[in-house]
C-alpha positions as semicolon CSV with decimal commas, in nm:
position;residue;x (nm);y (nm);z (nm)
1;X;9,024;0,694;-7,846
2;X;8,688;0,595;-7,733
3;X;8,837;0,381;-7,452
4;X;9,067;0,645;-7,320
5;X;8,767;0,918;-7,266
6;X;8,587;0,632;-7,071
7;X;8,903;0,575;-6,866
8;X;8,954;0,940;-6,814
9;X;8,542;0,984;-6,701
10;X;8,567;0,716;-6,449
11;X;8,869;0,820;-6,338
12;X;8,726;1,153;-6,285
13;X;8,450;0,925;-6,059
14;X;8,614;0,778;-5,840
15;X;8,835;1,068;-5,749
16;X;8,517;1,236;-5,675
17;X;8,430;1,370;-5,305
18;X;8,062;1,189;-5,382
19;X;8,255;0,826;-5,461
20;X;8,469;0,873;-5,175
21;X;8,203;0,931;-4,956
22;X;7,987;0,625;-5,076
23;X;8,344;0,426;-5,005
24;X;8,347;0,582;-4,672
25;X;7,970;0,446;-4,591
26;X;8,051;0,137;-4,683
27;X;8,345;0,048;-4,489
28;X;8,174;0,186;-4,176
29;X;7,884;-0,013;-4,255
30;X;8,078;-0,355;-4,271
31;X;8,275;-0,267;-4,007
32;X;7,946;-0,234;-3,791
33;X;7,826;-0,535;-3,898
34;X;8,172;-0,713;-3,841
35;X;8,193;-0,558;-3,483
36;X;7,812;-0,668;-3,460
37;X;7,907;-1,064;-3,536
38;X;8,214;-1,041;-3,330
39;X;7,997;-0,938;-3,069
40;X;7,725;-1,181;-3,137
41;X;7,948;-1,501;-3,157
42;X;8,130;-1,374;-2,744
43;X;7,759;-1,359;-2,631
44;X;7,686;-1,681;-2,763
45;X;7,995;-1,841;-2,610
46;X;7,998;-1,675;-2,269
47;X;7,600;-1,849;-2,267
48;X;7,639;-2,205;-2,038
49;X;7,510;-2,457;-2,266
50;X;7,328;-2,736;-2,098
51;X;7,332;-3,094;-2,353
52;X;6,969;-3,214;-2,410
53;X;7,080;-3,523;-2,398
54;X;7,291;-3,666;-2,064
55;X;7,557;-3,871;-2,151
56;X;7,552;-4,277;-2,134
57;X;7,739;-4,393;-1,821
58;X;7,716;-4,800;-1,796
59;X;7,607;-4,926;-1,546
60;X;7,840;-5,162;-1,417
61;X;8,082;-4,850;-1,360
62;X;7,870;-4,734;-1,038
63;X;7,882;-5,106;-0,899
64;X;8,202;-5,089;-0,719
65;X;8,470;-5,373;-0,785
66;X;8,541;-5,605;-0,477
């Protein structure tokens, strides 16, 4: 008996305009965020990246063979 009462109060919660809207603020805040990092990772890739380090290039490969 006990456990159908607490099933019927939270199911009275979450059909409740005030749960709804808390569900509501946080999609819309993850989907900000996710838009956010979506954004973040195309800046970072659009960026020209320039190695520290040049690569090694032997060299007997600029002497040209005879």
């Amino acid at each position: 008996m006990l456990t159908h009462m607490l099933d019927l109060e939270l199911q009275k919660k979450i059909q409740s305009k005030e749960f709804e809207h808390s569900v509501d603020q946080a999609v819309q805040s993850f989907l900000y965020d996710l838009d956010f990092m979506l954004l973040e990772e195309q800046h970072s890739l659009t960026r020209t990246r320039r190695p520290l380090v040049k690569p090694f290039v032997p060299q007997e490969s600029l002497i040209p063979a005879a």
